[in-house]
Coordinates of C-alpha atoms (C1' of nucleotides) in Angstrom, one line a residue:
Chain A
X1 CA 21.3 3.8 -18.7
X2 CA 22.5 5.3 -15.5
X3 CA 20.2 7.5 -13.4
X4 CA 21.4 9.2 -10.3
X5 CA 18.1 8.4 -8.6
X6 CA 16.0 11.6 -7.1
X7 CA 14.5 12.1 -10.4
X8 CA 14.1 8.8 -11.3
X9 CA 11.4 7.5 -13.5
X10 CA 11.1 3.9 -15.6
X11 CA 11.3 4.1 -19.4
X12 CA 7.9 2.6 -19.4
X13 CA 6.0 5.4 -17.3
X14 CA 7.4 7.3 -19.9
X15 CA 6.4 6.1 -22.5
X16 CA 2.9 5.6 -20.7
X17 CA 2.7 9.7 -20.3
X18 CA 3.3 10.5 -23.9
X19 CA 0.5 7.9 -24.8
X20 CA -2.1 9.2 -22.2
X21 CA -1.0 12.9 -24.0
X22 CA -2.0 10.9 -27.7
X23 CA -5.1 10.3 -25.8
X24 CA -5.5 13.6 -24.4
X25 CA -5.0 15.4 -27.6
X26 CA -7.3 13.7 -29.4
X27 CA -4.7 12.0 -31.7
X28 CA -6.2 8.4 -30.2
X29 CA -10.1 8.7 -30.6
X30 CA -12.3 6.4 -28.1
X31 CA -13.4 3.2 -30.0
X32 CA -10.4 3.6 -32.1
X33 CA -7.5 1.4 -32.9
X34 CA -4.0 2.5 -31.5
X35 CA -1.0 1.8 -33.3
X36 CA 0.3 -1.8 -33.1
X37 CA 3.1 -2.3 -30.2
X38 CA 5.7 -2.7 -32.7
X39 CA 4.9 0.6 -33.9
X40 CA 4.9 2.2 -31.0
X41 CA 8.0 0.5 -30.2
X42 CA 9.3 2.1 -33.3
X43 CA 8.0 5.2 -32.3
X44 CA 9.0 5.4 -29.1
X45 CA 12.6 4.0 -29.8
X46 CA 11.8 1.1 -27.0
X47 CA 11.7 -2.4 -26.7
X48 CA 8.3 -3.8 -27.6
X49 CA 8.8 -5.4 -23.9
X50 CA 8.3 -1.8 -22.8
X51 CA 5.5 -1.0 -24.8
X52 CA 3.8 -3.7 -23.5
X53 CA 4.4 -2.3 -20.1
X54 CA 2.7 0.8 -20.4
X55 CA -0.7 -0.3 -22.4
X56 CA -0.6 -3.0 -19.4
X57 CA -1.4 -0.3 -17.0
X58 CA -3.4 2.0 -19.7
X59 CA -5.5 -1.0 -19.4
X60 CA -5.6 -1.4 -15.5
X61 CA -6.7 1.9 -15.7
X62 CA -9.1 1.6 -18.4
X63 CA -7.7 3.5 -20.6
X64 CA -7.3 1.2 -23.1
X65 CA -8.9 -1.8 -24.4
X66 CA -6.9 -4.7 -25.6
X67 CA -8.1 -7.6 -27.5
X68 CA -6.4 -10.5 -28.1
X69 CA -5.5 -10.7 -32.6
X70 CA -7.3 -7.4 -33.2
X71 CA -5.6 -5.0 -31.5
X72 CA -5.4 -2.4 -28.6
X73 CA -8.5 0.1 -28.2
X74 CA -9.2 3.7 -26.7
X75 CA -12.1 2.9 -24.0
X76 CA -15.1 4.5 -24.5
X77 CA -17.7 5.6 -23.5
X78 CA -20.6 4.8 -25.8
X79 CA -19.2 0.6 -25.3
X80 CA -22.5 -0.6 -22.9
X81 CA -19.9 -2.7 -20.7
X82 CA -18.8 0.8 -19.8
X83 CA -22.1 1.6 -18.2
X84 CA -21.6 -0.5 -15.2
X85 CA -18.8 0.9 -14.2
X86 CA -20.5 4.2 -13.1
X87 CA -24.3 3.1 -12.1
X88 CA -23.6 0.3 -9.9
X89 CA -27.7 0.0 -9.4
X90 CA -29.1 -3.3 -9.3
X91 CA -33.0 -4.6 -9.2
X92 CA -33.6 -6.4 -5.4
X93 CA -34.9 -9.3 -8.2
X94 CA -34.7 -9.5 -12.0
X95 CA -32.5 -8.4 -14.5
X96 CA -30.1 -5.4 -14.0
X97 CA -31.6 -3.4 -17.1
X98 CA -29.8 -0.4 -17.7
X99 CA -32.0 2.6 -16.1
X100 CA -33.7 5.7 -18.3
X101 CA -32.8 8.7 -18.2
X102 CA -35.4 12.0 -18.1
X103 CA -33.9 15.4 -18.0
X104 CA -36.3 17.2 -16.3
X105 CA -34.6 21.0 -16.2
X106 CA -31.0 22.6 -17.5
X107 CA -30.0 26.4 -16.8
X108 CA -26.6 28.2 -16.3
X109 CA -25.7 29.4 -13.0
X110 CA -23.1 30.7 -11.1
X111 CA -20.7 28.9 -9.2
X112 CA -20.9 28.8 -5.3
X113 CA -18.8 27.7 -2.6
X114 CA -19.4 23.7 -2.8
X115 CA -19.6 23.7 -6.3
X116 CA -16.2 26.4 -6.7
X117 CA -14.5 23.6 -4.7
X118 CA -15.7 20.3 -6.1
X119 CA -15.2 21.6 -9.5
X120 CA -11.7 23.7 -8.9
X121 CA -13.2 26.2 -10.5
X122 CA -13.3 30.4 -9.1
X123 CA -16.0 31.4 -7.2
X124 CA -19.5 32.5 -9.4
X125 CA -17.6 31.0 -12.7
X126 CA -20.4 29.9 -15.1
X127 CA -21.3 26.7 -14.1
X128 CA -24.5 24.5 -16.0
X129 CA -26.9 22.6 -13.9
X130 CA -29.1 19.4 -15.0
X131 CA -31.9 17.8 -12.9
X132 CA -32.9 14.3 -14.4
X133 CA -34.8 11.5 -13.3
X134 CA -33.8 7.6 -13.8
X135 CA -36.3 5.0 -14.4
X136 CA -36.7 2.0 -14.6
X137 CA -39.9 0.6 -16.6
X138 CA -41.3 4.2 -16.2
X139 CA -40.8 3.8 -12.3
X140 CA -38.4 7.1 -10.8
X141 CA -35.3 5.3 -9.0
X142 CA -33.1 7.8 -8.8
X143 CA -33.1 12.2 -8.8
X144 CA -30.0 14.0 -9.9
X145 CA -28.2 17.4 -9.8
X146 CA -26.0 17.5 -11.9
X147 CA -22.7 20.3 -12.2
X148 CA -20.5 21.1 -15.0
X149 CA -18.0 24.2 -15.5
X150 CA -20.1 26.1 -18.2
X151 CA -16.7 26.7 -19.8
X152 CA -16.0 23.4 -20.9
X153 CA -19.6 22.1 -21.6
X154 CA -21.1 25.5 -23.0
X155 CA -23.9 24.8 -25.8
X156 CA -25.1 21.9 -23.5
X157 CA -29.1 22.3 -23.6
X158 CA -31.4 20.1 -22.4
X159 CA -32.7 19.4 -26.8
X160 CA -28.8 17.4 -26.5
X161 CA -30.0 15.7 -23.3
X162 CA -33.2 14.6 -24.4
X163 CA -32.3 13.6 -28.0
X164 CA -29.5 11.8 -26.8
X165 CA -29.8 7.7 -26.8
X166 CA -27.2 6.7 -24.3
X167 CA -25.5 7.2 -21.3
X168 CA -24.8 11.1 -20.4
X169 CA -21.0 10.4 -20.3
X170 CA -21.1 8.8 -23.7
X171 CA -23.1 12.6 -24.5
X172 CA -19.7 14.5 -22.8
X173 CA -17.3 12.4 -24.8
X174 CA -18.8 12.2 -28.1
X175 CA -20.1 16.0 -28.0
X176 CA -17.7 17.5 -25.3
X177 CA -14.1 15.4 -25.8
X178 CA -14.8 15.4 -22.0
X179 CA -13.5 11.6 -20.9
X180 CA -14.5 10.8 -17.4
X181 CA -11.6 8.5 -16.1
X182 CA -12.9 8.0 -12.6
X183 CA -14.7 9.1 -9.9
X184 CA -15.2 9.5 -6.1
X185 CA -18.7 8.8 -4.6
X186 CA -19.5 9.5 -0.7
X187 CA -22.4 7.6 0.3
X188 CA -24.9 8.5 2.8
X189 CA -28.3 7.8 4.0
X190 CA -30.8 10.9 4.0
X191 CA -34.4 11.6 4.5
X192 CA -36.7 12.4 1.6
X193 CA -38.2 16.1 1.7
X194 CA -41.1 16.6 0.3
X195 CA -39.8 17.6 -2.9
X196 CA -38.2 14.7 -4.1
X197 CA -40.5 12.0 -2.4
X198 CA -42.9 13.7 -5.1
X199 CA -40.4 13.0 -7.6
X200 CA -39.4 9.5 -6.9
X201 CA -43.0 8.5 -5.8
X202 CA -42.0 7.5 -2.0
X203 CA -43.7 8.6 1.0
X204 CA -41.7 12.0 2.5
X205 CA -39.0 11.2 4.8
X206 CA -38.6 8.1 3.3
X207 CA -34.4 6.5 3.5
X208 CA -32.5 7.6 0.7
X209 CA -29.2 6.9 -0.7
X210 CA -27.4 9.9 -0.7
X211 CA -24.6 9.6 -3.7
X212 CA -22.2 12.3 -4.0
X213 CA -20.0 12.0 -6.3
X214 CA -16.9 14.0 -8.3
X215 CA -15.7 12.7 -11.5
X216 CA -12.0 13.2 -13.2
X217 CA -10.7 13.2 -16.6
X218 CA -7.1 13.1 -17.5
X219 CA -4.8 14.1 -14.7
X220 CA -7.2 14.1 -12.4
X221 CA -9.1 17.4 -13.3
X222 CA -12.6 17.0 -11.5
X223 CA -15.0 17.9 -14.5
X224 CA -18.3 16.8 -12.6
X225 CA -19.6 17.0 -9.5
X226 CA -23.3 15.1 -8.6
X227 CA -25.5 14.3 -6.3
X228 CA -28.2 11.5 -6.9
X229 CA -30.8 10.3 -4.2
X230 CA -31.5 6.7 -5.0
X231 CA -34.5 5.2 -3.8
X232 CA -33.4 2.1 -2.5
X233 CA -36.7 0.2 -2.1
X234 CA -36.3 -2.2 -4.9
X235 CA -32.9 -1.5 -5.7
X236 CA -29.2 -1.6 -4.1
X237 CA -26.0 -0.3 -4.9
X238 CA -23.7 -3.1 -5.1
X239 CA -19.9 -2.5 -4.5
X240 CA -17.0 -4.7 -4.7
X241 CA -14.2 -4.6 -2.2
X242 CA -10.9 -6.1 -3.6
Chain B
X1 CA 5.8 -25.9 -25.9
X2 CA 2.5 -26.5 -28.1
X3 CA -0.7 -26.4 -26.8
X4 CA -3.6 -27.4 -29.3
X5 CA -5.5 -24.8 -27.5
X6 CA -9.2 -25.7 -26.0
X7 CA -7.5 -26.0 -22.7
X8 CA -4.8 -23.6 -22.8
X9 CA -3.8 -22.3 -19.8
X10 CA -0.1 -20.1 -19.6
X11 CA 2.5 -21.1 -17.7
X12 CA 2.2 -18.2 -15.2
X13 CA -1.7 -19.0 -14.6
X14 CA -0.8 -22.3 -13.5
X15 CA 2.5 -21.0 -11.4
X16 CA 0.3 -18.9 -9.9
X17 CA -2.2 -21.6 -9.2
X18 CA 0.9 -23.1 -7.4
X19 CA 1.7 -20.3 -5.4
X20 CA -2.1 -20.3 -3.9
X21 CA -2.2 -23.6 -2.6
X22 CA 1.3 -22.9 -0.7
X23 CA -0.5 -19.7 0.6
X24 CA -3.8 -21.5 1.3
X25 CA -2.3 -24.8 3.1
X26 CA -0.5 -22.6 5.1
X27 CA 3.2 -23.4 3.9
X28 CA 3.4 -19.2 3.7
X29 CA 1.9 -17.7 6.5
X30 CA 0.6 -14.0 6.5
X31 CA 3.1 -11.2 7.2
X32 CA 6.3 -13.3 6.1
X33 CA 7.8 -13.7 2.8
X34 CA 7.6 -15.8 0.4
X35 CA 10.7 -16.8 -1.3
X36 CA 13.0 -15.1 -3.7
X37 CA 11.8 -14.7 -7.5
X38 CA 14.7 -16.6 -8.1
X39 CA 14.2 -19.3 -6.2
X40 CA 10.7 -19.7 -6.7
X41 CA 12.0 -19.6 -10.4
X42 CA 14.2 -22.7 -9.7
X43 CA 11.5 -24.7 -7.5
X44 CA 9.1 -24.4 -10.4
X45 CA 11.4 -24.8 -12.9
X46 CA 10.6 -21.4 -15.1
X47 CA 12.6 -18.0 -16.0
X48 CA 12.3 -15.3 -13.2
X49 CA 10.1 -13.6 -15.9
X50 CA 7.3 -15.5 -15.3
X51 CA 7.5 -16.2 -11.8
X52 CA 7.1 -12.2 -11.7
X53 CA 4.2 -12.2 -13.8
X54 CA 2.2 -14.8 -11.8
X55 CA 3.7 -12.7 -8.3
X56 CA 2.3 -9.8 -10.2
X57 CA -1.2 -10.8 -10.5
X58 CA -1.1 -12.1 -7.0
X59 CA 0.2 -8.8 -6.0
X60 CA -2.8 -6.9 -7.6
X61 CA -5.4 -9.2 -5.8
X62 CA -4.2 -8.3 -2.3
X63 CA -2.7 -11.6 -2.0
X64 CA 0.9 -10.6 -1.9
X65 CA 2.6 -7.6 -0.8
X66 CA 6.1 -6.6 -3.1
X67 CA 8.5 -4.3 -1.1
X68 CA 11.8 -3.1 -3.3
X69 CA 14.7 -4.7 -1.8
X70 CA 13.1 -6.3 0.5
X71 CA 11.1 -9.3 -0.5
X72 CA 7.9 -10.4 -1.6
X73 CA 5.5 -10.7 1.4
X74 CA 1.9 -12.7 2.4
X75 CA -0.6 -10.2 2.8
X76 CA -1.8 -9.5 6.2
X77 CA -5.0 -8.4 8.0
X78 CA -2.9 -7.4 10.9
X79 CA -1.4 -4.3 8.6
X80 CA -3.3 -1.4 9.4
X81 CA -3.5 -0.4 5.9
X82 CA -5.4 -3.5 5.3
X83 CA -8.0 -1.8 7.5
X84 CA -9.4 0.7 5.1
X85 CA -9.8 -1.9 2.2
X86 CA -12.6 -3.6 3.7
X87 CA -14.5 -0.3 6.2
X88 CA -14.4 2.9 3.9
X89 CA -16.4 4.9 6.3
X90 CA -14.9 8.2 7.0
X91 CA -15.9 10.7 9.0
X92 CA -17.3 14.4 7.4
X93 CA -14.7 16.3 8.8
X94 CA -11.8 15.6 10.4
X95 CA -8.8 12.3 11.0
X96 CA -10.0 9.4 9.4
X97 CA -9.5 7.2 13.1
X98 CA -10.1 3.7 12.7
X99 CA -13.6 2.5 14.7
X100 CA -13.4 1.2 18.2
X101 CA -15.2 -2.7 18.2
X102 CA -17.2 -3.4 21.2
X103 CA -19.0 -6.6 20.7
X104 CA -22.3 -7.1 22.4
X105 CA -23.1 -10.3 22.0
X106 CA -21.9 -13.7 20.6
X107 CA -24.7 -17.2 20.4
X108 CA -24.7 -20.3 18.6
X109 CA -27.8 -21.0 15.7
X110 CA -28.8 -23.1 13.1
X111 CA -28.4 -22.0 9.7
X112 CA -32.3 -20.4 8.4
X113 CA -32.5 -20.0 4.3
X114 CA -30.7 -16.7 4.4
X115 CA -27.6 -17.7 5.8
X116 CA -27.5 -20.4 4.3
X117 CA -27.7 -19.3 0.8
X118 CA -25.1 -16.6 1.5
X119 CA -22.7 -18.9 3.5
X120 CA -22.8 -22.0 1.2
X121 CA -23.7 -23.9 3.8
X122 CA -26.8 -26.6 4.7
X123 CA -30.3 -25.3 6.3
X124 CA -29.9 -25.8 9.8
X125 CA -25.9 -26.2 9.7
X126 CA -24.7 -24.4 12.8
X127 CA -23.4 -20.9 12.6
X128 CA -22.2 -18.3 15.3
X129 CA -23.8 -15.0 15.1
X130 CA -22.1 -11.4 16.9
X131 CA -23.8 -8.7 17.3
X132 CA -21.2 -5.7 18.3
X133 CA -21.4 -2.1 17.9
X134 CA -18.0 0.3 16.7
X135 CA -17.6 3.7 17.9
X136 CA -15.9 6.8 16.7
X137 CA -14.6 8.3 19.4
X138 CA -16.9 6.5 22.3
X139 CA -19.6 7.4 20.3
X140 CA -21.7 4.3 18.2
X141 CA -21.7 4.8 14.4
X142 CA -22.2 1.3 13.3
X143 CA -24.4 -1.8 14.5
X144 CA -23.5 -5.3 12.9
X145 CA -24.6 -8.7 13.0
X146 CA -21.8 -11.2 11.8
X147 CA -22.8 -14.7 11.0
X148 CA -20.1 -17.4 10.2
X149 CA -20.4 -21.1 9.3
X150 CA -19.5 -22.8 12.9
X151 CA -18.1 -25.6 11.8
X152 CA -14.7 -23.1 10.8
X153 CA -14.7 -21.0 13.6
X154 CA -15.5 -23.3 16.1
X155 CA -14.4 -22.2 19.7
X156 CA -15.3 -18.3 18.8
X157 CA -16.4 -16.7 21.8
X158 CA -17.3 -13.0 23.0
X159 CA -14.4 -13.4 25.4
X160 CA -11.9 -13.7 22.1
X161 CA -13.5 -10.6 21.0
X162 CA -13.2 -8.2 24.0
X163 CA -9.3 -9.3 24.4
X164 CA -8.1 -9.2 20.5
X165 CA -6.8 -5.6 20.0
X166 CA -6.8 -5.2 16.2
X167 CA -9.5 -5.9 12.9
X168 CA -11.8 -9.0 13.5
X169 CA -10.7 -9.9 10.2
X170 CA -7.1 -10.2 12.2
X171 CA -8.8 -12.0 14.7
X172 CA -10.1 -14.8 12.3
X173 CA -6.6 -14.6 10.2
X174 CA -4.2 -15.7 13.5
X175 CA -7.0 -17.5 15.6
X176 CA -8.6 -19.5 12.9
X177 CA -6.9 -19.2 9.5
X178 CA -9.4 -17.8 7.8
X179 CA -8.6 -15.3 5.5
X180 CA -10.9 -12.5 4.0
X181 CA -9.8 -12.1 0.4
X182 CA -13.0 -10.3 -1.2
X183 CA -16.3 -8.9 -0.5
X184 CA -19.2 -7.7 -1.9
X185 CA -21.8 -5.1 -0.7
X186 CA -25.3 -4.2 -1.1
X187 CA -26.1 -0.9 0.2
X188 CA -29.3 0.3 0.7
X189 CA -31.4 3.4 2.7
X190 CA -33.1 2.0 5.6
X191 CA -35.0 3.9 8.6
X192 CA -34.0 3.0 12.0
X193 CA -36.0 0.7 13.9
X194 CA -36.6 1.3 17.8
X195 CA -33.8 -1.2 18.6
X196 CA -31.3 0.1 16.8
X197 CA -32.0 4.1 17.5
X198 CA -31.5 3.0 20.6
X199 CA -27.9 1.5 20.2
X200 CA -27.0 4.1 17.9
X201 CA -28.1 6.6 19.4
X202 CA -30.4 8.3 17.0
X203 CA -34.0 9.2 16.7
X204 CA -36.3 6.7 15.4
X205 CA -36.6 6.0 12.0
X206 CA -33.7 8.2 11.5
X207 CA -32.3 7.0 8.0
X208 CA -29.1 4.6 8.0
X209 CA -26.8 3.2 5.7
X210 CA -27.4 -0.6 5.4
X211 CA -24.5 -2.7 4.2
X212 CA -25.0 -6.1 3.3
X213 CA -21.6 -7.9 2.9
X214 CA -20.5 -11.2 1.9
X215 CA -16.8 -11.9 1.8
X216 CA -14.9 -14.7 0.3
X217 CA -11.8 -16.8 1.2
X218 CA -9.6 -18.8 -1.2
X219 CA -11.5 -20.3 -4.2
X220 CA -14.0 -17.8 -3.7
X221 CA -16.1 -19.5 -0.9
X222 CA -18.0 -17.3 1.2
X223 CA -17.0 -17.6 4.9
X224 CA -18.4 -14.3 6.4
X225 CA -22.3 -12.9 5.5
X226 CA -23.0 -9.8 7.7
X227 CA -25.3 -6.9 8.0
X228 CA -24.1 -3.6 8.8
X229 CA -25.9 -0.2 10.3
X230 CA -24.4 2.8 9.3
X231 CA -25.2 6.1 11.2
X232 CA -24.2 8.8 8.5
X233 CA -25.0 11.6 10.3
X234 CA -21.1 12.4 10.9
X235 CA -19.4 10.1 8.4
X236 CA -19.8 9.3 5.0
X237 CA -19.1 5.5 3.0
X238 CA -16.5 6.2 0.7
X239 CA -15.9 4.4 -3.1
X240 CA -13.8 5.4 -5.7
X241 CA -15.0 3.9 -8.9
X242 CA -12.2 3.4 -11.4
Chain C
dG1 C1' 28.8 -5.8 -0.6
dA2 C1' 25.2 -9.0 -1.0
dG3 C1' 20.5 -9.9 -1.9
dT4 C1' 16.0 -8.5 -3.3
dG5 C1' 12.7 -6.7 -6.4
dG6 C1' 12.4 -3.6 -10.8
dT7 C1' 13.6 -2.4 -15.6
dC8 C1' 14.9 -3.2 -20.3
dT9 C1' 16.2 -5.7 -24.2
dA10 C1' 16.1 -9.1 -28.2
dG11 C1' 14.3 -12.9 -30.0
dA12 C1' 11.4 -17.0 -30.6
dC13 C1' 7.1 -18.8 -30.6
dC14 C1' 1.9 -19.3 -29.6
dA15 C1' -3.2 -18.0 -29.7
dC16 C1' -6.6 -15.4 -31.9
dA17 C1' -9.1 -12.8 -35.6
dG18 C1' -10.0 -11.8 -40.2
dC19 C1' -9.2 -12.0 -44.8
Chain D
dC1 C1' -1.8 -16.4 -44.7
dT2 C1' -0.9 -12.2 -42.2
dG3 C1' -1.1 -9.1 -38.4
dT4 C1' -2.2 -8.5 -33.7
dG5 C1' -1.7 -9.3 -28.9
dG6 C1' 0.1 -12.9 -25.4
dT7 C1' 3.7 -16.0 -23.5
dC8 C1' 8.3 -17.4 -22.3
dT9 C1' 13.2 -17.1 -22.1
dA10 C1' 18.0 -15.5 -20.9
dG11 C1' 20.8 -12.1 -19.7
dA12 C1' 22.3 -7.5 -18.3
dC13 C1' 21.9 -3.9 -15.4
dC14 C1' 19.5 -0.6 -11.9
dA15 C1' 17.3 0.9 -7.5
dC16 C1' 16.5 -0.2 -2.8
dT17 C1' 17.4 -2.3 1.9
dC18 C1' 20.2 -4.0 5.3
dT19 C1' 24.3 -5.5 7.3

DNA sequence: GAGTGGTCTAGACCACAGC
DNA sequence: CTGTGGTCTAGACCACTCT
């Protein structure tokens, strides 16, 4: 097929857009199957070849899940090798365990500046804040903040957060369809106020790891924004560079 | 070709393995290219098709670089977008400017426990150890102290340092063959000691960024163990988790 | 126009999982 | 045994770069 260039886009990128809109829609649920690549080949009216193509980078992205005889897979959430992907906390010594999570507080608010930005959301738009506390064996590692547009995530209380078994992302897919794809952290090193060396148990002005971070689902709609202090005493965030 | 699989390994895995040892013994040097996908397909007696799909993988490591048209190319430290991949500091408003390297000192030691374990190297083997500060704008936002096996980079001096314009990585690439491939971090909170304030320029105690990094060359053996300070007062570590 | 990487196809066959 | 993903091939054609 001829293409006169400006416009032009691969047959597989494609075919990769209308499967990330199966996704979106809901028509592909996360731990579910997706149709074999000879019936999306079908479907599409492709070469399997080009199938192929597009679930290769649905699964760079993690998107998808393939295994090898069984069949491709929606990524989600609630699958514990997921986890690691977001919390990249490890024990100085000892087994990385995953942390405990203790919502301490949950209210509606209205969105400010930083949070009308982060979010892309209009100014004093209903927005839901969450404080929680990590742990690990009952010791406080990390404090949270935690803000969601209220419009997406309304009827979150914090009964959900503290019934739920799990990590809070597996909580906003399974209860919200909310998928966070990826995210952006900025890193920094802060002082502990008084506050929050309470909270985590350090003396105040103790070093802190300062995590701010924005998370996107499908095309790249931020649909979080965080920020964590993590006491660093016993633990460090470990980060690969590739 | 059959297989009777407990040692299967595809085709393109083991092209690929080929195309490492030309790029590790030197036979493709950084910054050139490599040849044609055709004529690699001839040399190693395969279809083009998977002579792509082992360039592919290398290409996704950071090994290789593809350009359309072009050629297939080594990867090089000396491209400044090779910079970012392995110094993700930015600053908190404003250009990101890559950091001026002023190295402060440069001795000769024997390997104690800790860089030995994180060098892969004997107790007591020699190593070379920089200290150096970078600077934004004249001003210091990072203290480091670089230790290296000195049995590779034998002949390092701080001389080599002040003259090479450019990434130290760079430095060790032309000057001594060594290339950085991978790292890993461990960040943690830490409050400045009077040393350090001093050299950055901060009040003591004042909480920095510390960034632990071992990085790896071919085969994944560790070559470079380093500590880094990071004044985040003005600039933040940026990660994107994906 | 010539050469390079990039896309797409159709078909054969292999490895793996589960019945 | 069947169905799934994974590998490999051979060939045609397209997009990009440089001469």
């Amino acid at each position: 097929m001829v293409n006169l260039s400006p416009t032009f886009s691969p047959l597989y990128q494609q075919i990769k857009r209308l499967m990330i809109q199966a996704l979106e829609s809901g028509e592909w649920r996360p731990g579910q199957a997706i149709p074999s690549e000879q019936e999306l080949a079908v479907r599409f009216q492709v070469s399997q070849g080009t199938v192929r193509k597009a679930i290769d980078e649905l699964a760079a992205d993690n998107l998808l899940i393939r295994r090898q005889g069984k069949g491709t897979f929606v990524a989600s959430h609630a699958d514990p090798r997921a986890l690691f992907r977001f919390l990249r906390l490890t024990p100085l010594s000892g087994e990385i365990v995953p942390l405990k999570s203790e919502p301490l507080d949950c209210w509606r608010a209205k969105a400010g500046q930083e949070a009308s930005r982060n979010l892309g959301i209009e100014l004093s738009a209903p927005i839901i804040i969450i404080r929680r506390v990590l742990k690990h064996e009952s010791k406080p590692i990390v404090v949270d903040e935690i803000y969601l547009p209220g419009e997406i995530f309304s009827g979150l209380n914090i009964e959900m957060l503290r019934d739920w078994q799990g990590s809070i992302y597996g909580l906003f897919e399974s209860r919200f369809g909310v998928r966070m794809l990826h995210a952006r952290e900025k890193i920094r090193a802060v002082a502990a106020d008084r506050n929050v060396a309470e909270t985590l148990g350090v003396p105040e002005a103790s070093p802190l790891l300062s995590v701010e971070r924005v998370a996107y689902t499908y095309g790249d709609k931020p649909v979080e924004w965080r920020r964590g202090l993590y006491s660093t005493a016993e633990h460090y965030y470990l980060n690969e560079l590739s």
